[in-house]
XYZ file of C-alpha atoms in Angstrom:
396
model
C 181.044 210.258 239.276
C 178.685 208.048 236.794
C 175.431 209.800 238.590
C 176.851 213.240 237.755
C 177.483 212.271 233.924
C 174.220 211.001 233.676
C 173.067 214.112 235.008
C 175.176 216.372 232.511
C 173.760 213.953 229.703
C 170.011 214.836 230.612
C 170.527 218.384 230.912
C 172.396 218.453 227.469
C 169.473 216.341 225.986
C 166.918 218.634 227.570
C 168.768 221.722 226.147
C 168.897 220.013 222.900
C 165.260 219.153 222.856
C 164.388 222.927 223.633
C 166.456 223.826 220.597
C 164.864 221.859 218.402
C 161.332 222.709 219.828
C 162.412 226.457 219.090
C 163.472 226.223 215.597
C 160.730 223.816 214.721
C 158.787 225.334 211.764
C 155.223 226.462 212.266
C 152.668 224.073 210.924
C 155.193 221.014 210.939
C 155.356 218.007 213.379
C 157.081 214.793 213.170
C 154.047 213.467 211.570
C 151.889 216.119 210.219
C 152.038 219.083 207.683
C 149.425 221.728 208.085
C 148.047 223.332 204.891
C 145.318 225.894 204.832
C 142.674 226.701 201.919
C 139.497 228.706 201.446
C 136.689 228.111 198.715
C 133.009 229.243 198.409
C 131.213 226.344 199.419
C 128.124 228.835 199.580
C 127.374 232.210 197.921
C 127.392 233.427 194.411
C 130.428 231.861 193.335
C 129.544 228.097 194.975
C 130.151 226.454 191.718
C 133.620 227.075 191.927
C 133.483 225.378 195.660
C 134.737 221.776 194.237
C 137.991 223.473 193.607
C 138.686 223.155 197.446
C 137.023 219.627 197.711
C 139.139 218.549 195.272
C 142.072 219.546 196.811
C 141.234 217.857 199.889
C 140.817 214.103 198.097
C 144.163 214.686 196.540
C 145.552 215.257 199.991
C 143.839 211.826 201.084
C 145.170 210.303 198.272
C 148.901 211.232 199.346
C 148.084 210.155 203.095
C 146.705 206.988 201.898
C 149.753 206.076 200.061
C 151.913 207.014 202.841
C 152.324 210.546 203.099
C 155.342 212.636 202.395
C 158.529 211.657 204.029
C 156.755 210.137 206.935
C 154.294 213.110 207.502
C 150.718 213.281 206.343
C 149.277 216.229 204.951
C 146.214 218.056 207.132
C 144.043 219.897 204.917
C 142.229 223.124 206.896
C 139.565 223.959 204.364
C 136.828 226.893 205.367
C 133.709 228.257 203.194
C 134.372 231.969 202.964
C 131.383 232.518 200.640
C 133.439 234.561 198.207
C 133.232 237.233 200.741
C 137.001 238.680 201.015
C 135.762 240.050 204.716
C 135.023 236.281 205.859
C 138.383 235.169 203.602
C 140.542 237.423 205.935
C 138.771 236.106 209.271
C 138.865 232.802 208.257
C 142.730 232.654 207.228
C 143.736 235.009 210.479
C 141.898 232.416 212.735
C 143.590 229.256 211.359
C 146.978 230.755 210.893
C 146.930 232.488 214.466
C 144.960 229.530 216.008
C 146.340 226.319 214.662
C 149.315 227.600 212.553
C 149.268 226.950 209.047
C 152.834 225.887 207.397
C 151.446 227.236 204.053
C 148.431 227.890 202.008
C 147.628 226.160 198.847
C 144.842 227.315 195.910
C 142.271 229.672 197.609
C 139.472 230.512 194.912
C 138.977 234.215 193.718
C 140.783 237.210 193.161
C 139.305 239.635 195.497
C 139.343 237.119 198.331
C 143.053 236.496 197.859
C 143.699 240.128 197.612
C 142.227 240.383 200.847
C 144.888 238.136 202.415
C 147.664 238.750 200.086
C 150.073 241.015 202.295
C 149.019 239.240 205.450
C 150.698 236.050 204.199
C 153.486 237.740 203.004
C 154.288 240.078 205.602
C 154.936 236.523 207.502
C 156.623 235.030 204.862
C 154.288 232.041 204.505
C 154.548 230.184 201.181
C 151.198 230.306 199.283
C 150.877 228.314 196.225
C 148.559 228.256 193.291
C 145.934 230.922 193.955
C 142.596 229.975 192.145
C 142.564 232.897 189.844
C 144.733 234.305 187.060
C 145.033 237.432 188.239
C 148.244 239.655 187.448
C 148.210 241.029 191.252
C 149.991 237.673 192.305
C 153.131 238.616 190.298
C 153.012 242.378 189.787
C 155.127 242.850 192.117
C 156.202 239.148 192.589
C 156.540 238.008 196.032
C 158.794 235.763 197.219
C 156.571 233.203 198.782
C 153.997 233.535 196.183
C 153.544 230.936 193.351
C 151.218 231.623 190.816
C 149.880 228.166 188.940
C 146.805 229.676 187.093
C 147.448 231.162 183.838
C 146.783 234.694 183.291
C 143.257 236.130 182.524
C 145.411 238.653 180.964
C 146.653 236.119 178.277
C 143.155 234.077 178.248
C 141.689 237.037 176.678
C 144.447 237.331 174.293
C 144.023 234.054 173.121
C 140.437 233.969 172.768
C 140.584 237.611 171.002
C 143.258 236.384 168.553
C 140.871 233.276 167.757
C 138.149 235.205 166.880
C 139.849 237.618 164.394
C 142.231 235.292 163.004
C 140.356 231.953 162.810
C 136.647 233.176 162.864
C 136.779 236.341 161.128
C 135.201 238.324 163.485
C 135.869 242.159 163.885
C 132.747 243.322 166.475
C 133.972 242.129 169.739
C 132.298 243.058 172.917
C 132.951 242.044 176.613
C 130.574 241.757 179.778
C 133.141 241.646 182.870
C 132.588 241.580 186.497
C 133.153 244.988 187.812
C 136.478 244.019 189.744
C 140.201 242.867 189.512
C 139.058 239.444 188.047
C 137.179 241.095 185.306
C 139.189 243.978 184.875
C 142.436 241.413 184.327
C 140.647 239.755 181.314
C 139.416 243.586 180.143
C 142.804 244.654 179.861
C 143.865 241.664 177.925
C 141.089 242.109 175.585
C 141.524 245.774 174.948
C 145.321 245.429 174.285
C 145.450 242.478 172.064
C 142.412 244.218 169.972
C 144.691 247.139 169.788
C 147.428 244.889 168.521
C 144.840 243.579 165.987
C 144.008 246.880 164.976
C 140.622 246.774 166.635
C 138.727 248.330 169.562
C 135.807 246.633 171.705
C 132.639 247.482 170.448
C 131.340 247.709 174.058
C 132.651 246.883 177.455
C 129.825 246.163 179.934
C 130.609 246.059 183.713
C 128.824 243.458 185.865
C 128.492 243.812 189.539
C 128.758 240.682 191.768
C 125.376 241.709 193.719
C 123.617 242.194 189.988
C 120.396 239.804 189.639
C 118.509 241.656 186.408
C 121.060 241.734 183.643
C 118.600 242.601 180.530
C 120.094 246.093 180.544
C 123.433 244.670 180.166
C 122.649 242.482 177.080
C 120.606 245.341 175.592
C 123.974 247.296 175.904
C 125.583 244.454 174.152
C 122.830 243.836 171.606
C 123.094 247.513 170.812
C 126.553 247.619 170.046
C 125.964 244.891 167.046
C 128.757 242.856 168.468
C 129.488 239.367 166.803
C 131.315 238.134 169.718
C 130.866 238.512 173.171
C 133.401 237.544 175.760
C 132.057 236.954 179.360
C 134.305 237.327 182.152
C 132.089 236.751 185.188
C 130.887 234.529 187.688
C 129.230 231.279 186.466
C 125.768 232.279 187.345
C 125.942 235.614 185.791
C 127.619 234.073 182.475
C 124.544 231.896 182.277
C 122.113 234.509 183.040
C 123.576 236.499 180.215
C 123.503 233.767 177.646
C 120.131 233.083 178.709
C 118.902 236.384 178.667
C 120.367 236.870 175.436
C 118.418 233.964 173.697
C 115.638 235.513 175.222
C 115.930 238.804 173.743
C 117.048 237.148 170.162
C 120.627 238.040 170.449
C 123.054 235.414 169.332
C 126.522 236.316 169.152
C 129.665 233.897 169.526
C 130.183 233.697 173.208
C 133.455 233.244 174.474
C 134.523 232.847 178.108
C 137.480 232.166 180.628
C 138.621 229.276 182.167
C 136.060 230.167 185.034
C 133.544 229.021 183.284
C 135.044 226.072 181.347
C 133.685 223.109 183.222
C 131.444 222.318 180.272
C 129.169 219.652 181.829
C 128.099 221.663 184.789
C 127.750 224.823 182.490
C 125.441 222.781 179.978
C 123.402 221.640 182.903
C 122.898 224.855 184.483
C 122.249 226.686 181.552
C 119.842 223.919 180.182
C 121.820 223.584 177.508
C 122.097 227.043 176.013
C 126.072 226.865 176.923
C 126.601 224.878 173.658
C 128.780 226.595 171.208
C 130.464 228.623 173.956
C 134.132 228.891 173.366
C 136.634 229.193 176.436
C 140.062 229.131 177.399
C 140.973 226.467 179.738
C 144.258 225.166 181.903
C 143.480 221.573 182.436
C 142.911 218.121 180.455
C 139.385 217.661 179.874
C 137.378 215.306 181.861
C 137.426 212.485 179.356
C 140.957 212.435 178.542
C 143.061 209.341 178.418
C 145.751 211.432 180.208
C 147.476 208.487 182.572
C 147.892 210.924 185.392
C 144.536 212.449 185.346
C 143.174 208.937 185.131
C 145.059 207.839 188.167
C 143.648 211.085 190.160
C 139.888 210.011 188.971
C 140.577 206.304 190.269
C 142.853 207.352 193.321
C 141.525 210.493 194.563
C 138.066 210.899 193.258
C 136.145 207.522 193.463
C 138.204 206.581 196.813
C 137.328 210.128 198.970
C 134.927 212.171 196.783
C 131.485 212.724 198.406
C 128.913 210.431 196.581
C 127.301 213.248 195.106
C 130.310 215.090 193.977
C 130.749 215.326 190.084
C 134.435 214.598 188.433
C 134.816 217.641 186.294
C 137.557 220.554 185.549
C 136.330 222.908 188.539
C 136.916 219.454 190.975
C 140.511 218.440 189.729
C 141.484 221.951 189.436
C 141.678 221.648 193.189
C 144.593 219.135 192.309
C 146.367 220.825 189.458
C 146.670 224.113 191.706
C 148.140 221.991 194.498
C 150.428 219.325 192.557
C 153.597 221.879 192.831
C 153.259 222.300 196.326
C 153.236 218.386 196.873
C 156.321 218.260 194.523
C 157.753 220.756 196.247
C 157.277 219.109 199.473
C 158.752 215.774 198.194
C 161.682 217.487 197.097
C 162.763 219.155 199.770
C 162.944 215.846 202.087
C 162.397 215.412 205.681
C 164.104 218.258 207.008
C 161.073 220.691 206.057
C 161.381 224.466 206.279
C 159.544 227.204 204.606
C 162.894 228.691 203.614
C 163.632 225.164 201.779
C 160.187 224.896 200.284
C 160.729 228.182 198.329
C 164.043 227.308 197.139
C 163.269 223.943 195.828
C 159.674 225.626 194.141
C 162.294 228.078 192.440
C 163.930 224.937 190.950
C 160.865 223.326 189.269
C 161.313 223.728 185.442
C 159.115 222.104 182.922
C 157.404 220.326 185.804
C 154.036 218.416 184.119
C 150.702 217.605 186.131
C 147.478 217.749 184.771
C 147.653 220.818 183.275
C 150.226 223.063 181.136
C 154.039 222.623 182.211
C 155.278 225.080 185.263
C 158.495 226.610 185.715
C 159.772 229.232 188.297
C 163.054 230.923 188.588
C 164.896 232.275 191.539
C 163.196 235.383 192.900
C 163.592 238.519 190.884
C 161.623 241.584 192.275
C 162.088 242.919 188.801
C 160.914 239.488 186.897
C 157.015 238.808 187.232
C 157.604 235.293 185.358
C 159.703 234.398 188.167
C 156.908 233.439 190.187
C 154.353 232.703 187.131
C 154.210 228.958 186.787
C 151.791 228.225 184.243
C 152.055 230.339 181.026
C 150.073 227.897 178.420
C 146.357 227.681 177.734
C 144.182 225.977 175.058
C 140.851 226.716 173.499
C 137.787 224.394 173.693
C 134.368 224.520 172.337
C 131.393 223.323 174.355
C 129.392 220.706 172.652
C 125.355 219.771 173.180
C 126.394 217.096 175.362
C 128.712 219.019 177.423
C 131.464 217.557 176.038
C 134.479 219.728 174.994
C 135.823 220.066 171.501
C 139.750 220.990 171.718
C 140.249 223.861 168.951
C 143.654 224.432 169.617
C 146.695 222.571 171.268
C 148.443 223.921 174.604
C 149.941 227.758 173.277
C 151.880 230.362 174.882
C 150.639 233.571 174.340
C 153.206 236.170 173.656
């Protein structure tokens, strides 16, 4: 009788075990949570590669402190060289080969657009795309949580400051001829129209362009007193350098993608001094306690020896903070559905950027999935430090 009872209990236990295995969430084990990320370590946008390396150090810091509810964050990062075809290939390989629970960050509008539908159709959470594209929220997607403030509002903020605070009237723009650049172009065009003005020139830059003299000539001929730069880091530096060589000296303004001033001063050989940019994170020398904690416990302990502490690096932390907060709040019983529900409850969450809030999913409300809505403006000084021109502000 006892033998029969043990057999029954064993069968029940096996069935129960199979049941648990059958419902286990992809990318989650008793001890691990697998998170994927891409970022350009090579190619034309390699300057933004430190974003993914910053996330990696952040996850190592969390693991070093015990992980999240007994699980370690397993970070899978690959180099897509800012090439959407490589982004798609790498995401599919990791998702279908290893199985990611979620994705975080991921640099670039075009690379992100290449995989957005793939991830959303599979209902895989993606938190903090490293681009301020409106495509992440129009239409909003239930499993996509944007963190980066929109390029659209950055352009609005810069145009408003140029006109209202600097008294400028002749504003031109050089923009990367893709969705990244066009998001900024739209914001500038609409804000200037609100102010009763028009762009005096809008000059597209192809990612493959190497000679920017024709672009600068067009900007110079427009007699612009302000030029907005919505390009890659390398193109922005070429445009400023070529302008100096051609005796064209407008007030340059740029998006947050070129707001890592120590880097920009270094690669422009000092020509970035005076540039005004929008930005989304505390300055590198800020005394903010949380930023200092990341500097000490993530960067100092886990960054490579030749790594540099700067905005692009800790942007990789900033974009991942809401995901980590969501994982902590869900608890041990982790599923994608519970993570999404928990993320929707984040309200005025404050990390090292502007405050972040989401709302229950509403397909008619893009802001239900736009986390950060604030930026501040900063001007580059000769030594690469940033001078704050405004406080955090929400552009409406």
